[in-house]
Amino acid sequence: MSTNAGRCCPRPFSPTFLSLVAAVLVVAATGRVDAQTLYRSGSGTWDVTTTNWGTASGGPYTTAIWNNTTPDSAVLQGTAGTLTIASGQSINVASLTASVAGYTIAAAGTGSLNLMGSGLINFSVNSSASLLTISAPITGTVGLTRTGTGSATGILVLSGSNSYSGVTTFSGSSNGIRITNANALGATGAGNGTVIPNGFGILKFELANNITVVDEEITVDAAGSSGGAFYSVSGTNTWTGQVSIGTFGRIGAADSAALVLPGKITGSRLSVRGLPTGVTIVSGSLNDYTGGTTVDSGILRLAGGDNRLVTTGAMAVNTAGTLDLAGFNQQFAGLTSNTSSTYIGNSSTTADSVLTINLAIGTGTFAGNLVDAIGGVGTRKLGLTKAGAGVLVLSGTGNTFSGNTRLDAGTVRIANALALQMSTVDIQSGSLSFAGLTSATLGGLKGTGSLSLSNTSSQAVAVTVGGNGESTSYTGNLSGLGSVVKTGSGTLTFTDSNAYAGTTSVLAGGLLVNGTNSGTGVYSVAAGAAIGGGGLIAGDLQFASGANFLFDASKTLAIASGKTMTFAGPFGIANIVGLDASTPLGTYTLVNASVDFTNVINVGAANQVAIAGGGNTAYLQQGSLQLVIVPEPASFAVAGIGITVLAWYCRRRR
């Protein structure tokens, strides 16, 4: 009997004895030792001594004291308010649920909220404008799981500096977390990251308040809603840790906000879905995501250096997306766009950008707009380089970029006549083709590669070139059925043989023909425009009234036998561009051709005119079209007087 009694009664101060004492004390204080779900409404203090909780939903809220030993679960309902954890107390909570919006959990002094059990915070309110705010420091080792039911989209706001460890994640189909403090996510390092899993509802993890979150890793495998699942909701917010994006993951920023990612981006892709003026800035140099890059809406901007986005994947700019190279260069393995409301450009005021598309096989179509400035911001150029054997089709209606389009390999096919209207096409080992177009406008033309002025249906293409005003030299060969129209203030030089069949019209600037143009189409020069060179023209050459000739003392332009040079209005010394006082005396053949001298003025010595800025005069003469430069007659007169005086003086000496 005594033995059994000894087994039932623990020794004083043993672990078992102390546990029983603690349980008795809990019973004395709260009337219970089991964990319960307690309910609360309104504002007040959260401590372990006040009877300000209820055991039934809807109240009354004055029947229970918070049990901190075997922690209760809290449900906040009724009228929202601010619950303030008493100073010096760490409130242990198994889970926290708010069924109405507007609650704030704060802390006085050194008070804190310690997550235990599953670490669940449940906020099931169906409005993205509804907030549950926790400014009290959060501690614990079980992580934090944001959960919600149904289509709840309310936001849990973490505004305090927290130290809890474990993963921050989501459970349920639709809910969100917003952090406004750089230390809101507690411990960093292995096992302490943030995970946004894939779900069928709307999961959102938001940054606000211009914070910089350091060394925190995040995994994004949810699409979210407008702005994506990983989202800068206001201000410029920076995330320096690794960002891993899954198959369904999307990131972005709200209007006028920015998400800055200087850390490593890894995973299966980079997909941006922000609001129209929201900017996602990628500046890290170690990005290695395996798929392509997509911008569905908002702005994706480069920073920090060239090729910050993965170069081995394709770029897709869709719906209302914008890619801003911002003064840096970027290469992709392909380029597509599904709508004309997308943009690629350069917002920099200090450096040009070049977009390189290294498309090895197949065809990619970009229906968007290639521009210099982004939304009116930027003063530098965007250029395009095509590499790889594939075909890049440009079908956008608003291309205004003015950098060069360099064709190193493969083909750029334009399906819109204005796709390259301000860009100088630099043809190297690649090619330019015209889809079903019968006319096209190029900002300029240079390079060594050939260009056919026939489209893919073997129809003639009228190519207008020079509108960007640059002076360029084209050493390749023009062929096909089409024609050339020269516009713009610059001078275009043809240095090799061309055989295109159509006409050549010089409407502005200059055209220098230094090669053999065997096409028999008519060459025409408009008022104010000019032609010249040392090559051969196989067609008639027609000058409008006011048209000019580009003079080079070392060159003579030839016109094929049987073809004629004619003038529709007065043509004289004033129409010879490049003639000045430094031109040596002599006779120069401008054009070796059959020339109709009707409307040619300043013909013969009797009609010579002074050359501006010097003492010489010039006139034109037949024998093809020749320019003769002689001393001014007054110089001869003075010389004659000098000779007469010298002769008289010599006779007097005899």
XYZ file of C-alpha atoms in Angstrom:
654
model
C 0.000 0.000 0.000
C 2.798 2.395 0.904
C 4.635 1.451 -2.305
C 1.676 2.373 -4.485
C 1.241 5.611 -2.619
C 4.900 6.455 -3.258
C 4.482 5.933 -6.986
C 1.482 8.294 -7.102
C 3.144 11.160 -5.309
C 6.146 12.742 -7.102
C 9.101 13.925 -5.130
C 9.111 17.647 -4.370
C 10.867 19.805 -7.030
C 11.155 16.912 -9.469
C 10.280 17.716 -13.179
C 6.960 15.947 -12.790
C 6.157 17.879 -9.625
C 7.002 21.210 -11.237
C 4.814 20.427 -14.281
C 1.881 19.676 -12.009
C 2.426 22.916 -10.142
C 2.471 24.833 -13.442
C -0.743 23.170 -14.493
C -2.364 24.077 -11.178
C -1.276 27.672 -11.608
C -2.738 27.765 -15.124
C -5.991 26.339 -13.820
C -5.978 28.903 -11.053
C -5.412 31.742 -13.498
C -7.596 30.696 -16.401
C -9.750 27.920 -15.148
C -8.395 25.537 -17.875
C -5.262 23.850 -19.205
C -6.452 22.927 -22.713
C -5.928 25.072 -25.841
C -9.095 26.671 -27.142
C -10.296 29.003 -29.860
C -10.996 32.406 -28.315
C -12.889 35.311 -29.861
C -12.329 39.039 -29.683
C -13.974 42.233 -30.944
C -12.788 45.821 -30.926
C -9.685 47.447 -29.479
C -7.838 46.796 -26.260
C -4.868 45.151 -24.598
C -3.747 41.624 -25.369
C -2.177 40.044 -22.295
C -2.407 36.901 -20.174
C -4.236 38.364 -17.177
C -7.292 40.212 -18.460
C -10.634 38.571 -19.070
C -11.245 40.141 -22.464
C -11.831 37.110 -24.681
C -14.884 35.003 -25.351
C -15.297 31.288 -25.837
C -18.151 31.587 -28.324
C -18.335 33.314 -31.682
C -20.292 36.547 -31.390
C -19.480 37.062 -27.714
C -19.708 37.865 -24.985
C -16.023 38.778 -24.978
C -15.523 38.837 -21.201
C -15.481 35.169 -20.287
C -11.903 34.004 -20.874
C -8.252 34.869 -20.254
C -5.640 34.155 -22.910
C -3.839 30.865 -22.235
C -0.152 31.347 -23.033
C 1.049 27.942 -21.850
C -0.838 25.701 -24.242
C -1.536 28.489 -26.676
C -4.996 29.308 -27.885
C -6.098 30.198 -31.377
C -7.416 33.743 -31.839
C -10.404 34.825 -33.926
C -10.867 38.565 -34.442
C -14.432 39.489 -35.384
C -17.145 42.026 -34.761
C -15.891 45.599 -34.815
C -12.303 45.988 -36.014
C -9.848 47.807 -33.816
C -6.277 47.760 -32.534
C -5.114 45.033 -30.184
C -1.965 46.076 -28.352
C 0.246 43.369 -26.856
C 1.314 44.412 -23.398
C 4.918 45.492 -22.929
C 7.221 42.714 -21.828
C 4.808 39.972 -22.860
C 5.274 37.474 -25.661
C 1.872 36.240 -26.713
C 1.971 32.631 -27.883
C -0.636 31.922 -30.536
C -1.364 28.662 -32.327
C -3.211 30.400 -35.156
C -4.760 33.772 -35.883
C -7.944 34.417 -37.851
C -9.506 37.749 -38.773
C -12.994 37.540 -40.227
C -13.387 41.300 -40.734
C -11.054 43.875 -42.239
C -9.310 46.697 -40.451
C -7.715 45.014 -37.432
C -4.212 46.027 -36.313
C -2.091 43.999 -33.926
C 0.450 46.294 -32.309
C 2.834 45.987 -29.385
C 3.753 48.240 -26.524
C 7.392 48.322 -25.479
C 8.969 44.904 -25.856
C 5.752 43.033 -26.492
C 5.714 40.470 -29.316
C 3.556 37.910 -31.103
C 5.027 34.397 -31.013
C 3.723 32.039 -33.708
C 3.408 28.423 -32.620
C 1.615 25.344 -33.863
C 1.109 25.664 -37.611
C 1.924 29.372 -37.766
C -1.344 30.028 -39.616
C -2.717 33.503 -40.147
C -6.167 33.306 -41.736
C -7.712 36.450 -43.216
C -10.768 35.598 -45.287
C -12.152 38.896 -46.554
C -13.125 39.185 -50.207
C -11.530 42.503 -51.116
C -7.974 43.371 -52.091
C -8.479 46.705 -50.294
C -9.146 44.918 -46.990
C -6.205 44.808 -44.603
C -5.105 42.950 -41.504
C -2.021 44.716 -40.154
C 0.532 43.252 -37.756
C 3.023 45.855 -36.579
C 3.996 43.904 -33.470
C 7.293 41.997 -33.746
C 6.630 38.405 -34.805
C 8.781 35.637 -33.316
C 8.711 31.851 -33.441
C 10.319 28.935 -35.244
C 7.428 27.505 -37.269
C 7.393 30.038 -40.094
C 4.311 31.946 -41.216
C 1.547 30.562 -43.403
C -0.952 33.013 -44.836
C -4.217 31.268 -45.530
C -7.691 32.181 -46.660
C -10.862 30.534 -47.836
C -12.952 30.835 -50.972
C -12.105 33.828 -53.133
C -10.650 35.876 -50.291
C -8.184 38.479 -51.539
C -7.619 40.509 -48.383
C -4.053 41.559 -47.596
C -2.033 40.690 -44.493
C 0.294 43.645 -43.880
C 3.544 42.942 -42.024
C 4.902 46.329 -40.984
C 7.093 45.391 -38.034
C 10.680 44.209 -37.736
C 10.306 40.480 -37.253
C 12.656 37.692 -36.183
C 10.631 34.529 -36.735
C 12.355 31.688 -38.579
C 11.032 29.229 -41.096
C 9.315 29.593 -44.439
C 6.814 32.327 -45.228
C 4.226 30.797 -47.508
C 0.602 30.620 -48.600
C -2.159 28.066 -48.200
C -5.506 28.370 -49.916
C -6.535 29.711 -53.265
C -6.708 33.492 -52.892
C -4.943 35.732 -50.423
C -2.061 38.148 -50.105
C 0.823 39.404 -47.979
C 2.240 42.929 -48.084
C 5.467 43.867 -46.340
C 6.340 47.483 -45.576
C 9.414 46.815 -43.447
C 12.720 45.534 -44.811
C 12.945 43.029 -41.918
C 9.328 41.914 -42.009
C 10.160 38.365 -43.112
C 12.343 37.496 -40.152
C 15.390 35.274 -40.435
C 17.236 34.839 -43.729
C 19.304 31.999 -45.134
C 18.517 28.352 -45.797
C 15.045 27.295 -44.719
C 13.830 30.837 -44.212
C 12.714 31.887 -47.672
C 9.357 32.905 -49.077
C 7.294 30.580 -51.262
C 4.318 31.576 -53.421
C 2.964 28.206 -54.585
C 0.844 27.661 -57.651
C -2.879 27.904 -56.985
C -6.133 28.286 -58.844
C -7.007 31.589 -57.195
C -5.094 34.804 -56.637
C -1.963 34.710 -54.501
C -0.037 37.964 -54.108
C 3.130 38.891 -52.262
C 3.534 42.670 -52.235
C 6.325 45.095 -51.358
C 5.672 48.707 -50.344
C 7.230 51.714 -48.617
C 10.526 51.956 -50.606
C 12.185 49.094 -48.767
C 15.258 46.981 -49.550
C 14.939 43.339 -48.529
C 18.402 41.812 -48.171
C 19.388 38.163 -48.662
C 15.846 36.800 -48.602
C 15.063 34.138 -51.202
C 11.674 33.835 -52.849
C 10.073 31.158 -55.012
C 7.265 32.362 -57.269
C 5.051 29.758 -58.901
C 1.750 31.636 -58.885
C 0.383 33.986 -61.516
C -1.298 36.427 -59.156
C -3.540 39.077 -60.666
C -2.685 42.436 -62.226
C 0.954 42.996 -61.403
C 1.798 39.346 -60.903
C 2.218 37.300 -57.735
C 5.484 38.981 -56.629
C 4.571 42.612 -56.825
C 5.788 46.115 -55.925
C 2.563 47.866 -54.964
C 3.946 51.337 -54.178
C 7.326 53.050 -54.202
C 10.627 51.636 -55.424
C 11.293 48.369 -53.636
C 14.439 46.274 -53.947
C 14.837 42.525 -53.409
C 18.507 41.516 -53.316
C 18.064 37.794 -52.757
C 17.525 35.043 -55.274
C 14.219 34.951 -57.141
C 13.172 31.544 -58.459
C 10.270 31.652 -60.912
C 8.288 28.540 -61.734
C 6.199 27.598 -64.732
C 3.235 29.720 -63.672
C 5.078 32.460 -61.794
C 4.704 36.124 -62.727
C 6.142 39.297 -61.228
C 5.635 43.027 -61.732
C 4.827 46.447 -60.311
C 1.848 48.758 -59.923
C 1.532 52.023 -61.821
C 4.335 54.434 -60.808
C 5.968 51.714 -58.695
C 9.182 49.773 -59.306
C 10.459 46.313 -58.397
C 14.276 46.220 -58.464
C 16.000 42.829 -58.713
C 19.806 43.006 -58.381
C 20.061 39.387 -57.259
C 20.001 36.161 -59.208
C 16.876 35.202 -61.145
C 16.625 31.468 -61.653
C 13.965 28.878 -62.366
C 12.069 28.086 -65.549
C 11.438 31.585 -66.943
C 11.084 35.316 -66.299
C 7.514 36.511 -66.773
C 6.553 40.137 -66.082
C 2.964 41.258 -65.717
C 2.813 44.744 -64.250
C 0.443 47.648 -64.661
C 1.110 50.018 -67.598
C 3.619 52.356 -65.895
C 4.931 49.852 -63.360
C 8.618 49.023 -63.853
C 10.477 45.793 -63.122
C 14.219 46.518 -63.138
C 16.650 43.633 -63.626
C 20.267 44.479 -62.819
C 21.839 41.208 -61.662
C 24.566 39.605 -63.758
C 24.103 35.974 -62.627
C 20.632 35.257 -63.991
C 20.321 31.708 -65.319
C 16.628 30.911 -65.701
C 16.274 28.250 -68.350
C 13.298 29.453 -70.376
C 12.506 32.648 -72.180
C 11.584 36.134 -71.058
C 8.012 37.413 -71.334
C 6.504 40.842 -70.740
C 2.716 40.674 -70.855
C 2.121 44.135 -69.405
C 4.082 46.830 -67.628
C 7.719 47.706 -68.265
C 10.764 45.437 -67.994
C 13.916 47.562 -67.795
C 17.610 46.653 -67.884
C 20.134 48.154 -65.477
C 23.728 47.562 -64.477
C 25.138 46.280 -67.763
C 24.562 44.451 -71.024
C 22.705 41.124 -71.335
C 21.154 41.114 -67.875
C 18.398 38.907 -69.255
C 19.201 35.346 -70.336
C 20.526 35.393 -73.907
C 19.745 31.757 -74.729
C 15.979 32.160 -74.515
C 13.489 34.012 -76.682
C 11.860 37.334 -75.841
C 8.060 37.641 -76.038
C 6.474 41.067 -75.633
C 2.719 40.563 -75.493
C -0.578 42.374 -74.873
C 0.607 45.694 -73.398
C 4.198 44.930 -72.481
C 7.269 47.131 -72.878
C 10.964 46.202 -72.903
C 13.251 49.130 -72.053
C 16.944 48.503 -72.797
C 17.777 51.794 -71.039
C 21.137 52.386 -72.701
C 22.317 48.761 -72.554
C 22.576 46.005 -75.165
C 20.659 42.743 -75.004
C 20.670 39.539 -77.044
C 17.859 36.989 -77.290
C 17.456 33.711 -79.171
C 14.190 34.896 -80.698
C 11.645 37.714 -80.655
C 7.848 37.621 -80.864
C 4.886 39.857 -80.124
C 1.194 39.145 -80.497
C -0.108 42.705 -80.817
C 0.739 46.163 -82.096
C 0.359 47.699 -78.618
C 3.745 46.446 -77.390
C 7.036 48.346 -77.373
C 10.795 47.882 -77.270
C 12.865 51.026 -76.824
C 15.579 52.957 -75.017
C 14.842 55.462 -72.244
C 18.484 56.476 -71.825
C 19.747 60.029 -72.257
C 23.410 58.948 -72.344
C 23.851 55.782 -74.433
C 22.414 54.010 -77.455
C 21.073 50.460 -77.154
C 21.290 47.531 -79.561
C 18.849 44.627 -79.540
C 20.376 41.472 -81.060
C 18.127 38.624 -82.164
C 20.176 35.461 -82.666
C 17.436 33.301 -84.150
C 19.050 30.074 -85.296
C 16.082 28.369 -86.958
C 12.470 29.034 -87.777
C 10.557 32.291 -87.998
C 9.613 34.787 -85.308
C 7.168 37.653 -85.863
C 7.315 40.891 -83.921
C 4.068 42.826 -84.344
C 4.962 45.499 -81.808
C 6.786 48.802 -82.079
C 10.537 49.399 -82.074
C 11.130 52.958 -80.852
C 13.890 55.160 -79.504
C 12.277 56.858 -76.494
C 9.923 55.051 -74.104
C 6.806 57.078 -73.419
C 8.637 60.225 -74.460
C 11.569 59.507 -72.115
C 15.020 59.139 -73.681
C 17.134 60.943 -76.244
C 19.329 58.138 -77.566
C 18.811 55.496 -80.247
C 17.675 51.904 -80.423
C 19.395 49.653 -82.949
C 18.614 46.131 -84.149
C 21.035 43.358 -85.130
C 19.888 40.118 -86.738
C 22.116 37.076 -86.201
C 21.442 33.380 -86.745
C 20.008 31.652 -89.810
C 16.331 32.134 -88.902
C 13.829 34.704 -90.157
C 12.682 37.707 -88.118
C 9.476 39.290 -89.420
C 8.768 42.932 -88.525
C 5.092 43.745 -88.971
C 4.615 46.608 -86.503
C 2.887 49.781 -87.645
C 4.707 52.208 -85.365
C 8.415 51.496 -85.755
C 10.319 54.779 -85.399
C 13.675 53.569 -84.060
C 16.596 55.362 -85.698
C 19.567 53.158 -84.862
C 21.040 50.861 -87.490
C 19.437 47.576 -88.493
C 22.469 45.343 -89.009
C 21.961 42.100 -90.916
C 24.756 39.734 -89.916
C 22.982 36.451 -90.687
C 19.619 35.069 -91.626
C 16.816 37.311 -92.828
C 14.829 40.284 -91.651
C 11.525 40.285 -93.507
C 9.441 43.439 -93.324
C 5.689 43.005 -93.548
C 4.939 46.678 -93.027
C 6.204 49.349 -95.416
C 7.306 51.617 -92.537
C 8.953 48.957 -90.369
C 12.427 50.446 -91.017
C 11.406 53.976 -91.956
C 14.003 55.744 -89.756
C 16.624 52.996 -89.482
C 19.699 52.686 -91.688
C 19.781 49.118 -92.975
C 23.334 47.776 -92.818
C 23.420 44.644 -94.973
C 26.343 42.375 -94.167
C 26.072 38.578 -94.449
C 22.345 38.594 -93.762
C 19.506 39.660 -96.022
C 16.491 41.944 -96.146
C 13.303 40.779 -97.816
C 9.925 42.327 -98.485
C 6.963 40.075 -97.662
C 4.039 41.005 -99.916
C 4.950 44.681 -100.070
C 5.175 46.700 -103.259
C 6.718 49.682 -101.487
C 8.938 50.147 -98.458
C 10.740 52.967 -96.689
C 14.258 52.629 -95.283
C 15.828 55.332 -93.146
C 19.141 54.687 -94.879
C 21.151 52.004 -96.664
C 24.726 50.810 -96.289
C 26.795 47.649 -96.099
C 28.215 45.096 -98.487
C 25.387 42.594 -98.920
C 22.973 42.366 -101.828
C 19.376 43.570 -101.861
C 16.628 42.491 -104.246
C 13.947 45.062 -104.999
C 11.390 42.327 -105.617
C 9.078 40.915 -102.964
C 8.452 37.293 -102.046
C 5.823 37.146 -104.820
C 8.340 38.410 -107.411
C 6.631 41.795 -107.636
C 8.490 45.081 -107.941
C 9.169 47.000 -104.726
C 9.591 50.772 -104.758
C 12.136 51.499 -102.019
C 12.340 54.979 -100.526
C 15.636 55.522 -98.729
C 17.383 58.275 -96.783
C 14.667 59.785 -94.614
C 16.839 59.825 -91.483
C 19.215 62.314 -93.132
C 22.385 60.251 -92.689
C 25.040 60.086 -95.413
C 25.886 56.462 -96.177
C 27.777 54.326 -98.672
C 26.312 51.120 -100.068
C 28.843 48.759 -101.615
C 26.441 45.887 -102.247
C 24.341 45.128 -105.311
C 20.769 46.208 -105.939
C 18.770 43.910 -108.209
C 15.183 43.017 -108.957
C 12.243 44.743 -110.576
C 11.844 47.659 -108.220
C 12.841 51.307 -108.086
C 14.759 53.649 -105.774
C 13.573 56.970 -104.353
C 16.195 59.021 -102.508
C 14.886 61.356 -99.793
C 16.396 63.126 -96.799
C 19.236 65.610 -96.502
C 22.107 63.101 -96.576
C 24.035 61.697 -99.520
C 23.691 58.064 -100.589
C 26.660 56.608 -102.471
C 26.408 53.548 -104.725
C 29.908 52.117 -105.168
C 29.254 48.760 -106.834
C 27.250 47.424 -109.755
C 23.460 47.635 -109.589
C 21.002 46.030 -111.962
C 17.538 46.882 -110.671
C 15.084 47.502 -113.485
C 13.053 50.393 -112.146
C 13.546 54.139 -112.052
C 15.726 56.178 -109.726
C 14.316 59.407 -108.298
C 16.448 61.806 -106.275
C 13.920 63.931 -104.378
C 16.206 65.353 -101.685
C 19.828 65.235 -100.611
C 22.320 63.673 -102.971
C 23.013 60.471 -104.888
C 26.549 59.565 -105.939
C 26.778 56.826 -108.560
C 30.311 55.429 -108.438
C 29.543 51.973 -109.773
C 27.878 50.633 -112.889
C 24.105 50.908 -112.804
C 23.030 48.684 -115.665
C 19.291 49.072 -115.175
C 17.765 51.130 -117.975
C 15.211 52.955 -115.838
C 15.146 56.749 -115.934
C 17.132 58.747 -113.375
C 15.399 61.959 -112.303
C 16.632 64.720 -110.006
C 14.162 67.065 -108.290
C 14.643 70.738 -107.451
C 17.103 71.142 -104.587
C 18.374 67.565 -104.907
C 21.643 66.536 -106.571
C 23.352 63.691 -108.422
C 26.987 63.023 -109.240
C 29.759 60.455 -109.069
C 32.146 58.647 -111.352
C 30.119 55.615 -112.379
C 27.839 54.669 -115.257
C 24.111 55.235 -115.621
C 22.343 53.068 -118.194
C 19.166 55.159 -118.311
C 18.226 58.700 -119.261
C 19.141 61.422 -116.757
C 16.519 64.125 -116.284
C 17.058 67.316 -114.278
C 14.075 69.280 -112.984
C 14.342 73.047 -112.786
C 16.522 73.779 -109.761
C 18.197 70.363 -109.674
C 21.926 70.247 -108.919
C 25.054 68.330 -109.855
C 27.513 67.051 -107.204
C 30.966 68.079 -108.444
C 34.120 66.063 -107.769
C 37.185 67.221 -109.699
C 38.455 63.637 -109.934
C 35.277 62.019 -111.264
C 33.156 62.010 -114.418
C 29.663 60.579 -114.473
C 28.922 58.578 -117.619
C 25.601 57.922 -119.304
C 25.251 54.912 -121.569
C 25.245 55.351 -125.316
C 21.818 56.111 -126.679
C 20.689 57.756 -123.444
C 20.345 61.494 -122.927
C 20.823 64.093 -120.212
C 18.092 66.766 -120.254
C 17.165 69.846 -118.233
C 13.584 71.007 -117.604
C 14.675 74.447 -116.416
C 17.719 76.721 -116.176
C 20.919 74.896 -115.246
C 24.163 76.788 -114.769
C 27.238 77.313 -112.630
C 25.049 78.020 -109.586
C 23.727 74.445 -109.807
C 27.149 72.836 -109.408
C 27.554 71.810 -105.764
C 31.147 71.520 -104.579
C 32.622 74.183 -106.859
C 34.450 76.865 -104.887
C 37.392 79.246 -105.003
C 39.853 76.467 -104.187
C 39.045 74.478 -107.331
C 42.108 74.608 -109.644
C 41.905 76.237 -113.071
C 41.155 73.840 -115.897
C 38.516 71.980 -117.831
C 36.477 69.252 -116.126
C 34.082 66.831 -117.774
C 31.098 66.598 -115.448
C 29.055 64.148 -117.487
C 30.209 62.076 -120.420
C 26.974 61.763 -122.337
C 24.718 62.990 -125.044
C 23.518 66.236 -123.480
C 20.555 68.302 -124.602
C 21.748 71.839 -123.846
C 18.250 73.280 -123.928
C 17.876 75.344 -120.712
C 21.614 75.168 -119.956
C 22.952 78.647 -119.144
C 26.472 80.051 -118.617
C 27.581 78.299 -121.805
C 30.786 79.649 -123.356
C 33.406 82.145 -122.186
C 31.139 85.057 -122.995
C 28.733 83.841 -120.290
C 31.239 83.106 -117.569
C 30.377 83.998 -113.985
C 32.529 84.666 -110.944
C 33.137 81.887 -108.446
C 32.164 83.064 -104.996
C 35.018 83.774 -102.631
C 37.825 83.888 -105.184
C 39.278 85.551 -108.259
C 38.300 82.922 -110.818
C 35.346 82.567 -113.130
C 33.623 79.549 -114.634
C 31.439 78.621 -117.549
C 30.012 75.500 -119.169
C 30.803 74.187 -122.602
C 29.692 71.429 -124.886
C 31.616 68.260 -125.580
C 29.434 66.253 -123.202
C 28.935 68.595 -120.246
C 32.143 70.341 -119.270
C 33.075 72.883 -116.646
C 35.803 75.413 -117.470
C 37.497 77.469 -114.744
C 39.605 80.475 -115.789
C 41.063 83.534 -114.072
C 38.727 86.476 -113.664
C 38.955 88.858 -116.729
C 40.025 91.736 -114.499
C 43.102 89.765 -113.581
C 43.992 89.491 -117.285
C 43.549 93.273 -117.703
C 45.838 94.086 -114.826
C 48.392 91.632 -116.137
C 48.167 93.265 -119.613
C 48.819 96.740 -118.225
C 51.822 95.412 -116.373
C 53.264 93.933 -119.568
C 52.747 97.209 -121.505
C 54.466 99.250 -118.809
C 57.361 96.837 -118.722
C 57.811 97.044 -122.528
C 57.775 100.886 -122.451
C 60.326 100.886 -119.659
C 62.629 98.603 -121.585
C 62.472 100.831 -124.728
C 63.336 103.898 -122.655
C 66.383 102.111 -121.264
C 67.692 101.629 -124.805
